[in-house]
PDB file of C-alpha atoms in Angstrom:
ATOM      1  CA  MET A  78     -15.084 -16.629  44.502  1.00  0.00           C
ATOM      2  CA  ASN A  79     -18.772 -16.101  43.606  1.00  0.00           C
ATOM      3  CA  ALA A  80     -20.824 -18.404  41.391  1.00  0.00           C
ATOM      4  CA  ALA A  81     -20.780 -16.043  38.384  1.00  0.00           C
ATOM      5  CA  ALA A  82     -17.003 -15.826  38.395  1.00  0.00           C
ATOM      6  CA  THR A  83     -16.730 -19.587  38.748  1.00  0.00           C
ATOM      7  CA  ALA A  84     -19.023 -20.065  35.753  1.00  0.00           C
ATOM      8  CA  VAL A  85     -16.970 -17.710  33.602  1.00  0.00           C
ATOM      9  CA  ASN A  86     -13.695 -19.355  34.584  1.00  0.00           C
ATOM     10  CA  SER A  87     -15.094 -22.791  33.858  1.00  0.00           C
ATOM     11  CA  VAL A  88     -15.732 -21.985  30.181  1.00  0.00           C
ATOM     12  CA  PRO A  89     -13.031 -23.838  28.210  1.00  0.00           C
ATOM     13  CA  GLU A  90     -10.771 -21.748  26.025  1.00  0.00           C
ATOM     14  CA  ARG A  91     -11.386 -22.159  22.328  1.00  0.00           C
ATOM     15  CA  SER A  92      -8.731 -23.917  20.343  1.00  0.00           C
ATOM     16  CA  ASP A  93      -6.567 -22.069  17.847  1.00  0.00           C
ATOM     17  CA  ARG A  94      -8.204 -24.029  15.038  1.00  0.00           C
ATOM     18  CA  GLN A  95     -11.689 -23.070  16.178  1.00  0.00           C
ATOM     19  CA  MET A  96     -10.779 -19.395  16.401  1.00  0.00           C
ATOM     20  CA  LYS A  97      -9.251 -19.502  12.925  1.00  0.00           C
ATOM     21  CA  ARG A  98     -12.487 -20.988  11.585  1.00  0.00           C
ATOM     22  CA  GLU A  99     -14.496 -18.195  13.190  1.00  0.00           C
ATOM     23  CA  GLU A 100     -12.139 -15.549  11.824  1.00  0.00           C
ATOM     24  CA  ALA A 101     -12.261 -17.033   8.327  1.00  0.00           C
ATOM     25  CA  ALA A 102     -16.064 -17.238   8.398  1.00  0.00           C
ATOM     26  CA  ILE A 103     -16.286 -13.525   9.136  1.00  0.00           C
ATOM     27  CA  ALA A 104     -13.610 -12.630   6.584  1.00  0.00           C
ATOM     28  CA  ARG A 105     -15.385 -14.531   3.792  1.00  0.00           C
ATOM     29  CA  LYS A 106     -18.369 -12.194   4.119  1.00  0.00           C
ATOM     30  CA  TYR A 107     -16.213  -9.348   2.860  1.00  0.00           C
ATOM     31  CA  MET A 108     -14.453 -11.128   0.000  1.00  0.00           C
ATOM     32  CA  GLY A 109     -15.470 -11.975  -3.532  1.00  0.00           C
ATOM     33  CA  ARG A 110     -17.001  -8.683  -4.681  1.00  0.00           C
ATOM     34  CA  VAL A 111     -15.315  -6.813  -7.537  1.00  0.00           C
ATOM     35  CA  PRO A 112     -14.279  -3.433  -6.078  1.00  0.00           C
ATOM     36  CA  TRP A 113     -15.494  -1.375  -9.023  1.00  0.00           C
ATOM     37  CA  GLU A 114     -14.791   1.803  -7.078  1.00  0.00           C
ATOM     38  CA  MET A 115     -11.101   0.866  -7.122  1.00  0.00           C
ATOM     39  CA  VAL A 116     -11.210   0.203 -10.856  1.00  0.00           C
ATOM     40  CA  ALA A 117     -12.723   3.650 -11.430  1.00  0.00           C
ATOM     41  CA  TRP A 118     -10.273   5.185  -8.968  1.00  0.00           C
ATOM     42  CA  GLY A 119      -7.200   3.653 -10.578  1.00  0.00           C
ATOM     43  CA  LEU A 120      -8.064   4.283 -14.216  1.00  0.00           C
ATOM     44  CA  GLY A 121      -9.850   7.594 -13.642  1.00  0.00           C
ATOM     45  CA  ASN A 122      -7.010   8.970 -11.558  1.00  0.00           C
ATOM     46  CA  PHE A 123      -4.492   8.034 -14.252  1.00  0.00           C
ATOM     47  CA  VAL A 124      -6.558   9.862 -16.888  1.00  0.00           C
ATOM     48  CA  LEU A 125      -6.760  12.876 -14.565  1.00  0.00           C
ATOM     49  CA  TRP A 126      -2.996  12.886 -14.123  1.00  0.00           C
ATOM     50  CA  LEU A 127      -2.410  12.635 -17.879  1.00  0.00           C
ATOM     51  CA  SER A 128      -4.805  15.521 -18.528  1.00  0.00           C
ATOM     52  CA  ILE A 129      -2.818  17.807 -16.237  1.00  0.00           C
ATOM     53  CA  TRP A 130       0.084  17.838 -18.703  1.00  0.00           C
ATOM     54  CA  PRO A 131      -1.562  19.392 -21.785  1.00  0.00           C
ATOM     55  CA  LEU A 132      -3.665  21.717 -19.650  1.00  0.00           C
ATOM     56  CA  ALA A 133      -0.573  23.045 -17.877  1.00  0.00           C
ATOM     57  CA  LEU A 134       1.769  23.122 -20.873  1.00  0.00           C
ATOM     58  CA  MET A 135      -0.820  24.941 -22.998  1.00  0.00           C
ATOM     59  CA  GLY A 136      -1.451  27.513 -20.280  1.00  0.00           C
ATOM     60  CA  PHE A 137      -5.023  26.526 -19.420  1.00  0.00           C
ATOM     61  CA  LEU A 138      -4.035  25.420 -15.907  1.00  0.00           C
ATOM     62  CA  PRO A 139      -1.774  27.544 -13.668  1.00  0.00           C
ATOM     63  CA  ILE A 140       1.387  25.734 -12.692  1.00  0.00           C
ATOM     64  CA  TRP A 141       0.561  26.003  -8.982  1.00  0.00           C
ATOM     65  CA  ALA A 142      -2.773  24.275  -9.589  1.00  0.00           C
ATOM     66  CA  ALA A 143      -1.084  21.633 -11.742  1.00  0.00           C
ATOM     67  CA  PHE A 144       1.402  21.021  -8.936  1.00  0.00           C
ATOM     68  CA  LEU A 145      -1.322  20.556  -6.316  1.00  0.00           C
ATOM     69  CA  LEU A 146      -3.467  18.327  -8.526  1.00  0.00           C
ATOM     70  CA  SER A 147      -0.510  16.208  -9.570  1.00  0.00           C
ATOM     71  CA  THR A 148       0.659  15.780  -5.980  1.00  0.00           C
ATOM     72  CA  LEU A 149      -2.809  14.635  -4.936  1.00  0.00           C
ATOM     73  CA  SER A 150      -3.159  12.341  -7.946  1.00  0.00           C
ATOM     74  CA  ILE A 151       0.201  10.636  -7.446  1.00  0.00           C
ATOM     75  CA  THR A 152      -0.372  10.307  -3.700  1.00  0.00           C
ATOM     76  CA  ILE A 153      -3.578   8.322  -4.169  1.00  0.00           C
ATOM     77  CA  CYS A 154      -2.440   6.266  -7.170  1.00  0.00           C
ATOM     78  CA  TYR A 155      -0.925   3.342  -5.249  1.00  0.00           C
ATOM     79  CA  LEU A 156      -4.003   1.875  -3.571  1.00  0.00           C
ATOM     80  CA  PRO A 157      -5.784   0.601  -6.721  1.00  0.00           C
ATOM     81  CA  SER A 158      -2.579  -1.149  -7.788  1.00  0.00           C
ATOM     82  CA  HIS A 159      -2.315  -2.603  -4.295  1.00  0.00           C
ATOM     83  CA  GLU A 160      -5.756  -4.170  -4.739  1.00  0.00           C
ATOM     84  CA  ALA A 161      -4.593  -5.640  -8.048  1.00  0.00           C
ATOM     85  CA  GLN A 162      -1.379  -6.973  -6.510  1.00  0.00           C
ATOM     86  CA  HIS A 163      -3.528  -9.115  -4.217  1.00  0.00           C
ATOM     87  CA  SER A 164      -5.813 -10.143  -7.112  1.00  0.00           C
ATOM     88  CA  ILE A 165      -8.785  -8.552  -5.362  1.00  0.00           C
ATOM     89  CA  ILE A 166     -10.234  -7.155  -8.589  1.00  0.00           C
ATOM     90  CA  ALA A 167     -10.041 -10.538 -10.337  1.00  0.00           C
ATOM     91  CA  ALA A 168      -8.204 -13.747  -9.538  1.00  0.00           C
ATOM     92  CA  GLU A 169      -5.930 -15.485 -12.013  1.00  0.00           C
ATOM     93  CA  GLY A 170      -7.902 -17.528 -14.531  1.00  0.00           C
ATOM     94  CA  THR A 171     -11.117 -15.505 -14.215  1.00  0.00           C
ATOM     95  CA  PRO A 172     -12.701 -13.483 -17.062  1.00  0.00           C
ATOM     96  CA  LEU A 173     -11.817 -10.091 -15.575  1.00  0.00           C
ATOM     97  CA  ARG A 174      -8.181 -10.916 -14.922  1.00  0.00           C
ATOM     98  CA  TRP A 175      -7.164  -8.546 -17.724  1.00  0.00           C
ATOM     99  CA  LEU A 176      -8.851  -5.697 -15.833  1.00  0.00           C
ATOM    100  CA  ASN A 177      -7.014  -6.579 -12.636  1.00  0.00           C
ATOM    101  CA  GLU A 178      -3.692  -6.435 -14.512  1.00  0.00           C
ATOM    102  CA  LEU A 179      -4.615  -3.226 -16.356  1.00  0.00           C
ATOM    103  CA  VAL A 180      -5.409  -1.405 -13.121  1.00  0.00           C
ATOM    104  CA  GLY A 181      -2.269  -2.803 -11.516  1.00  0.00           C
ATOM    105  CA  HIS A 182       0.041  -1.679 -14.307  1.00  0.00           C
ATOM    106  CA  VAL A 183      -1.503   1.679 -15.196  1.00  0.00           C
ATOM    107  CA  SER A 184      -2.363   3.216 -11.846  1.00  0.00           C
ATOM    108  CA  THR A 185       1.207   3.441 -10.497  1.00  0.00           C
ATOM    109  CA  ILE A 186       2.890   4.818 -13.623  1.00  0.00           C
ATOM    110  CA  PRO A 187       2.875   8.364 -12.142  1.00  0.00           C
ATOM    111  CA  LEU A 188       4.574   6.979  -9.021  1.00  0.00           C
ATOM    112  CA  LEU A 189       7.216   5.316 -11.202  1.00  0.00           C
ATOM    113  CA  LEU A 190       6.462   1.990  -9.511  1.00  0.00           C
ATOM    114  CA  PRO A 191       6.268  -0.995 -11.878  1.00  0.00           C
ATOM    115  CA  TYR A 192       3.366  -3.291 -11.029  1.00  0.00           C
ATOM    116  CA  ARG A 193       5.281  -6.571 -11.036  1.00  0.00           C
ATOM    117  CA  ILE A 194       8.182  -5.130  -9.045  1.00  0.00           C
ATOM    118  CA  ALA A 195       5.675  -3.782  -6.530  1.00  0.00           C
ATOM    119  CA  TRP A 196       4.070  -7.196  -6.110  1.00  0.00           C
ATOM    120  CA  ILE A 197       7.340  -9.124  -5.891  1.00  0.00           C
ATOM    121  CA  THR A 198       8.577  -6.887  -3.073  1.00  0.00           C
ATOM    122  CA  HIS A 199       5.198  -6.459  -1.399  1.00  0.00           C
ATOM    123  CA  LYS A 200       4.580 -10.166  -0.941  1.00  0.00           C
ATOM    124  CA  GLN A 201       7.952 -10.406   0.796  1.00  0.00           C
ATOM    125  CA  HIS A 202       6.764  -7.677   3.151  1.00  0.00           C
ATOM    126  CA  HIS A 203       3.696  -9.756   3.984  1.00  0.00           C
ATOM    127  CA  ALA A 204       5.763 -12.872   4.563  1.00  0.00           C
ATOM    128  CA  ASN A 205       8.409 -11.125   6.688  1.00  0.00           C
ATOM    129  CA  ALA A 206       6.752  -8.051   8.185  1.00  0.00           C
ATOM    130  CA  ASN A 207       9.039  -6.165  10.597  1.00  0.00           C
ATOM    131  CA  ASP A 208      11.971  -8.529  10.056  1.00  0.00           C
ATOM    132  CA  PRO A 209      14.969  -6.169   9.795  1.00  0.00           C
ATOM    133  CA  GLU A 210      16.734  -8.505   7.363  1.00  0.00           C
ATOM    134  CA  LEU A 211      13.862  -9.686   5.164  1.00  0.00           C
ATOM    135  CA  ASP A 212      11.137  -7.025   5.221  1.00  0.00           C
ATOM    136  CA  PRO A 213      11.848  -4.609   2.339  1.00  0.00           C
ATOM    137  CA  ASP A 214       9.769  -1.929   4.110  1.00  0.00           C
ATOM    138  CA  HIS A 215      11.847  -2.024   7.285  1.00  0.00           C
ATOM    139  CA  GLY A 216      13.941   0.916   6.105  1.00  0.00           C
ATOM    140  CA  ASN A 217      10.905   3.143   6.703  1.00  0.00           C
ATOM    141  CA  ARG A 218      10.983   2.627  10.474  1.00  0.00           C
ATOM    142  CA  GLY A 219      11.612   5.461  12.904  1.00  0.00           C
ATOM    143  CA  ASP A 220      10.905   6.292  16.534  1.00  0.00           C
ATOM    144  CA  THR A 221       8.846   9.298  15.453  1.00  0.00           C
ATOM    145  CA  TRP A 222       6.958  10.200  12.296  1.00  0.00           C
ATOM    146  CA  TRP A 223       9.528  12.794  11.268  1.00  0.00           C
ATOM    147  CA  GLN A 224      12.322  10.250  11.665  1.00  0.00           C
ATOM    148  CA  ALA A 225      10.312   7.910   9.452  1.00  0.00           C
ATOM    149  CA  VAL A 226       9.980  10.675   6.844  1.00  0.00           C
ATOM    150  CA  TRP A 227      13.738  11.278   6.969  1.00  0.00           C
ATOM    151  CA  ASN A 228      14.545   7.571   6.716  1.00  0.00           C
ATOM    152  CA  GLY A 229      12.143   7.215   3.803  1.00  0.00           C
ATOM    153  CA  ALA A 230      13.799  10.123   2.003  1.00  0.00           C
ATOM    154  CA  GLN A 231      17.206   8.595   2.637  1.00  0.00           C
ATOM    155  CA  SER A 232      16.050   5.265   1.219  1.00  0.00           C
ATOM    156  CA  ARG A 233      15.132   6.971  -2.060  1.00  0.00           C
ATOM    157  CA  GLN A 234      18.664   8.175  -2.680  1.00  0.00           C
ATOM    158  CA  HIS A 235      20.592   6.484  -5.465  1.00  0.00           C
ATOM    159  CA  GLY A 236      21.983   3.131  -4.363  1.00  0.00           C
ATOM    160  CA  ALA A 237      20.540   3.401  -0.838  1.00  0.00           C
ATOM    161  CA  ASN A 238      17.465   1.194  -1.183  1.00  0.00           C
ATOM    162  CA  GLU A 239      19.084  -2.091  -0.194  1.00  0.00           C
ATOM    163  CA  GLY A 240      15.921  -3.575   1.305  1.00  0.00           C
ATOM    164  CA  TYR A 241      14.050  -3.615  -1.993  1.00  0.00           C
ATOM    165  CA  ALA A 242      17.112  -4.557  -4.018  1.00  0.00           C
ATOM    166  CA  ASN A 243      17.728  -7.515  -1.713  1.00  0.00           C
ATOM    167  CA  ALA A 244      14.080  -8.536  -1.911  1.00  0.00           C
ATOM    168  CA  ILE A 245      14.301  -8.629  -5.697  1.00  0.00           C
ATOM    169  CA  GLY A 246      17.579 -10.534  -5.506  1.00  0.00           C
ATOM    170  CA  ARG A 247      16.014 -13.173  -3.225  1.00  0.00           C
ATOM    171  CA  SER A 248      12.901 -13.585  -5.331  1.00  0.00           C
ATOM    172  CA  ASP A 249      12.192 -16.777  -7.241  1.00  0.00           C
ATOM    173  CA  ASP A 250       9.114 -15.298  -8.908  1.00  0.00           C
ATOM    174  CA  PRO A 251       8.755 -16.657 -12.472  1.00  0.00           C
ATOM    175  CA  ASN A 252       7.984 -13.131 -13.703  1.00  0.00           C
ATOM    176  CA  LEU A 253      11.110 -11.597 -12.183  1.00  0.00           C
ATOM    177  CA  ALA A 254      12.965 -11.070 -15.473  1.00  0.00           C
ATOM    178  CA  LYS A 255       9.885  -9.503 -17.040  1.00  0.00           C
ATOM    179  CA  ALA A 256       9.418  -7.292 -13.977  1.00  0.00           C
ATOM    180  CA  ILE A 257      12.993  -6.026 -14.184  1.00  0.00           C
ATOM    181  CA  ARG A 258      12.597  -5.261 -17.907  1.00  0.00           C
ATOM    182  CA  GLU A 259       9.385  -3.357 -17.263  1.00  0.00           C
ATOM    183  CA  GLY A 260      11.029  -1.421 -14.446  1.00  0.00           C
ATOM    184  CA  THR A 261      13.972  -0.510 -16.648  1.00  0.00           C
ATOM    185  CA  ILE A 262      11.701   0.675 -19.463  1.00  0.00           C
ATOM    186  CA  LEU A 263       9.595   2.760 -17.071  1.00  0.00           C
ATOM    187  CA  SER A 264      12.660   4.400 -15.508  1.00  0.00           C
ATOM    188  CA  LEU A 265      14.264   5.148 -18.876  1.00  0.00           C
ATOM    189  CA  GLY A 266      10.988   6.582 -20.134  1.00  0.00           C
ATOM    190  CA  TYR A 267      10.690   8.786 -17.053  1.00  0.00           C
ATOM    191  CA  TYR A 268      14.161  10.269 -17.432  1.00  0.00           C
ATOM    192  CA  ALA A 269      13.725  10.648 -21.185  1.00  0.00           C
ATOM    193  CA  ILE A 270      10.486  12.590 -20.692  1.00  0.00           C
ATOM    194  CA  LEU A 271      11.976  14.849 -18.017  1.00  0.00           C
ATOM    195  CA  THR A 272      15.078  15.468 -20.131  1.00  0.00           C
ATOM    196  CA  GLY A 273      13.000  16.187 -23.231  1.00  0.00           C
ATOM    197  CA  LEU A 274      10.772  18.619 -21.359  1.00  0.00           C
ATOM    198  CA  ALA A 275      13.750  20.412 -19.824  1.00  0.00           C
ATOM    199  CA  TRP A 276      15.469  20.608 -23.228  1.00  0.00           C
ATOM    200  CA  SER A 277      12.295  22.117 -24.686  1.00  0.00           C
ATOM    201  CA  GLY A 278      12.087  24.833 -22.048  1.00  0.00           C
ATOM    202  CA  TYR A 279       9.658  23.135 -19.677  1.00  0.00           C
ATOM    203  CA  ALA A 280      12.033  22.223 -16.849  1.00  0.00           C
ATOM    204  CA  ILE A 281       9.920  23.972 -14.193  1.00  0.00           C
ATOM    205  CA  GLU A 282       6.770  22.257 -15.430  1.00  0.00           C
ATOM    206  CA  ALA A 283       8.487  18.866 -15.449  1.00  0.00           C
ATOM    207  CA  ALA A 284       9.714  19.370 -11.897  1.00  0.00           C
ATOM    208  CA  LEU A 285       6.429  20.660 -10.499  1.00  0.00           C
ATOM    209  CA  ILE A 286       4.131  18.218 -12.287  1.00  0.00           C
ATOM    210  CA  TRP A 287       6.114  15.031 -11.835  1.00  0.00           C
ATOM    211  CA  TRP A 288       9.471  15.110 -10.018  1.00  0.00           C
ATOM    212  CA  VAL A 289       8.500  17.015  -6.854  1.00  0.00           C
ATOM    213  CA  PRO A 290       4.952  15.586  -6.573  1.00  0.00           C
ATOM    214  CA  ARG A 291       6.315  12.055  -6.877  1.00  0.00           C
ATOM    215  CA  HIS A 292       8.705  12.561  -3.962  1.00  0.00           C
ATOM    216  CA  LEU A 293       6.012  14.163  -1.823  1.00  0.00           C
ATOM    217  CA  ALA A 294       3.661  11.302  -2.660  1.00  0.00           C
ATOM    218  CA  MET A 295       6.272   8.689  -1.804  1.00  0.00           C
ATOM    219  CA  THR A 296       6.817  10.371   1.560  1.00  0.00           C
ATOM    220  CA  TYR A 297       3.096  10.351   2.335  1.00  0.00           C
ATOM    221  CA  ILE A 298       2.656   6.753   1.205  1.00  0.00           C
ATOM    222  CA  GLN A 299       5.638   5.498   3.186  1.00  0.00           C
ATOM    223  CA  LEU A 300       4.404   7.321   6.277  1.00  0.00           C
ATOM    224  CA  PHE A 301       0.791   6.128   6.239  1.00  0.00           C
ATOM    225  CA  LEU A 302       0.985   2.786   4.445  1.00  0.00           C
ATOM    226  CA  SER A 303       4.240   1.530   5.904  1.00  0.00           C
ATOM    227  CA  TRP A 304       5.380   3.300   9.067  1.00  0.00           C
ATOM    228  CA  ALA A 305       2.154   4.111  10.917  1.00  0.00           C
ATOM    229  CA  PRO A 306       0.388   0.710  10.679  1.00  0.00           C
ATOM    230  CA  HIS A 307       3.512  -1.191  11.753  1.00  0.00           C
ATOM    231  CA  HIS A 308       5.083   1.252  14.220  1.00  0.00           C
ATOM    232  CA  PRO A 309       7.385   0.610  16.051  1.00  0.00           C
ATOM    233  CA  MET A 310       8.218  -2.276  13.653  1.00  0.00           C
ATOM    234  CA  GLU A 311       9.591  -4.479  16.421  1.00  0.00           C
ATOM    235  CA  GLU A 312       7.181  -7.412  16.709  1.00  0.00           C
ATOM    236  CA  THR A 313       6.686 -10.236  14.246  1.00  0.00           C
ATOM    237  CA  GLY A 314       4.028 -12.890  13.839  1.00  0.00           C
ATOM    238  CA  ARG A 315       0.609 -13.042  12.228  1.00  0.00           C
ATOM    239  CA  TYR A 316      -1.231 -11.301  15.059  1.00  0.00           C
ATOM    240  CA  ARG A 317       1.438  -8.833  16.213  1.00  0.00           C
ATOM    241  CA  ASP A 318       3.267  -7.465  13.149  1.00  0.00           C
ATOM    242  CA  THR A 319       0.706  -4.743  12.475  1.00  0.00           C
ATOM    243  CA  ARG A 320      -2.130  -3.078  14.328  1.00  0.00           C
ATOM    244  CA  ALA A 321      -5.437  -1.305  14.386  1.00  0.00           C
ATOM    245  CA  TRP A 322      -4.845   2.340  15.260  1.00  0.00           C
ATOM    246  CA  ARG A 323      -6.554   5.707  15.409  1.00  0.00           C
ATOM    247  CA  SER A 324      -5.047   8.210  13.003  1.00  0.00           C
ATOM    248  CA  PRO A 325      -4.835  11.856  14.100  1.00  0.00           C
ATOM    249  CA  VAL A 326      -5.838  12.883  10.561  1.00  0.00           C
ATOM    250  CA  GLY A 327      -8.735  10.437  10.230  1.00  0.00           C
ATOM    251  CA  THR A 328      -9.439   7.395   8.117  1.00  0.00           C
ATOM    252  CA  ILE A 329      -9.648   9.123   4.732  1.00  0.00           C
ATOM    253  CA  LEU A 330      -6.417  11.118   5.004  1.00  0.00           C
ATOM    254  CA  SER A 331      -4.605   8.039   6.307  1.00  0.00           C
ATOM    255  CA  MET A 332      -5.954   6.148   3.267  1.00  0.00           C
ATOM    256  CA  GLY A 333      -7.832   3.522   5.270  1.00  0.00           C
ATOM    257  CA  MET A 334      -4.711   2.213   6.980  1.00  0.00           C
ATOM    258  CA  GLU A 335      -6.253   2.393  10.466  1.00  0.00           C
ATOM    259  CA  TYR A 336      -7.509  -1.144   9.817  1.00  0.00           C
ATOM    260  CA  HIS A 337      -4.302  -2.463   8.282  1.00  0.00           C
ATOM    261  CA  ILE A 338      -4.329  -5.460  10.601  1.00  0.00           C
ATOM    262  CA  ILE A 339      -7.316  -6.798   8.644  1.00  0.00           C
ATOM    263  CA  HIS A 340      -5.373  -6.525   5.405  1.00  0.00           C
ATOM    264  CA  HIS A 341      -2.454  -8.522   6.791  1.00  0.00           C
ATOM    265  CA  LEU A 342      -4.716 -11.203   8.223  1.00  0.00           C
ATOM    266  CA  PHE A 343      -6.926 -11.444   5.126  1.00  0.00           C
ATOM    267  CA  PRO A 344      -5.249  -9.774   2.119  1.00  0.00           C
ATOM    268  CA  ARG A 345      -8.169 -10.557  -0.225  1.00  0.00           C
ATOM    269  CA  ILE A 346     -10.551  -8.237   1.630  1.00  0.00           C
ATOM    270  CA  PRO A 347     -10.941  -4.992  -0.395  1.00  0.00           C
ATOM    271  CA  LEU A 348      -9.721  -1.783   1.202  1.00  0.00           C
ATOM    272  CA  PHE A 349     -13.202  -0.314   1.627  1.00  0.00           C
ATOM    273  CA  GLN A 350     -14.317  -3.430   3.504  1.00  0.00           C
ATOM    274  CA  THR A 351     -11.474  -3.554   6.026  1.00  0.00           C
ATOM    275  CA  GLY A 352     -13.258  -1.180   8.420  1.00  0.00           C
ATOM    276  CA  PRO A 353     -16.530  -3.153   8.594  1.00  0.00           C
ATOM    277  CA  ALA A 354     -14.565  -6.411   8.808  1.00  0.00           C
ATOM    278  CA  TYR A 355     -12.510  -5.031  11.688  1.00  0.00           C
ATOM    279  CA  TYR A 356     -15.553  -4.132  13.765  1.00  0.00           C
ATOM    280  CA  GLU A 357     -17.094  -7.558  13.258  1.00  0.00           C
ATOM    281  CA  ILE A 358     -13.920  -9.486  14.053  1.00  0.00           C
ATOM    282  CA  ARG A 359     -12.560  -7.147  16.741  1.00  0.00           C
ATOM    283  CA  ASP A 360     -13.510  -9.317  19.733  1.00  0.00           C
ATOM    284  CA  LEU A 361     -11.694 -12.297  18.251  1.00  0.00           C
ATOM    285  CA  LEU A 362      -8.630 -10.152  17.633  1.00  0.00           C
ATOM    286  CA  ASP A 363      -8.688  -8.988  21.239  1.00  0.00           C
ATOM    287  CA  GLU A 364      -8.762 -12.620  22.343  1.00  0.00           C
ATOM    288  CA  ARG A 365      -5.723 -13.205  20.179  1.00  0.00           C
ATOM    289  CA  GLY A 366      -3.859 -10.384  21.861  1.00  0.00           C
ATOM    290  CA  CYS A 367      -3.602  -8.394  18.647  1.00  0.00           C
ATOM    291  CA  ARG A 368      -2.265  -4.868  18.768  1.00  0.00           C
ATOM    292  CA  ASN A 369      -5.360  -2.706  19.017  1.00  0.00           C
ATOM    293  CA  ASP A 370      -4.507   0.950  19.517  1.00  0.00           C
ATOM    294  CA  ARG A 371      -8.009   2.182  18.661  1.00  0.00           C
ATOM    295  CA  THR A 372      -9.254   1.675  22.230  1.00  0.00           C
TER     296      THR A 372
END
């Protein structure tokens, strides 16, 4: 063995505690800023989606254009609420907390996903990622992307979504009762609006502006936010339950989920900062044996 190799091998391995300190020091650089772009995204996108309705119903916007715009709008509506779920916009007890909650509640109305229900189930995903019994997102798994799409569609059938129902049933969140009430009101409102529109002669518009776009959006979200970052959903543990990966459709079309490992390690880092954080912390993650499929 030559002298250089001996020198390298003689360097003591860093302790787990030391590596965690280094990781946290890097992560802190990317936390603490209000992601105003997400505030504008969440609220602006909701206003855009609302404006589609009168424009389409009054004949100013062709129904095909309304369908495309609504599908796009609903597809991108989840991410601002996701930032709010992790209190990235404003932490509890801070002056802008009301804005965090506003973005969280409003942005996912088109998706028919109540903010508090989303957070109650999502934090169980973080705590139990890839656990077939405890991860509410585990129903989205599949050996291939098309199997994941099929499984996701199956999970949206009436009475089939046991993972999320069980997650709610297990929850001891103090806001659980309020979350269930809000979810019930949102669902009843949705069906009342669709029924009213159909009764008034706007059944096609109701289907193409809300019902169909919502299902297409859910499919896209489940594929890129749930299946792809965790595929094949077999390993558990802080450094193995998700990955860095290279999307065939690029970072933007995969909604920034190529760096999902950063979000799981440090959930308070805003979405737009996960890429820069990944590149700075990548060597430490490689030392940890993290799943890095970008190389």
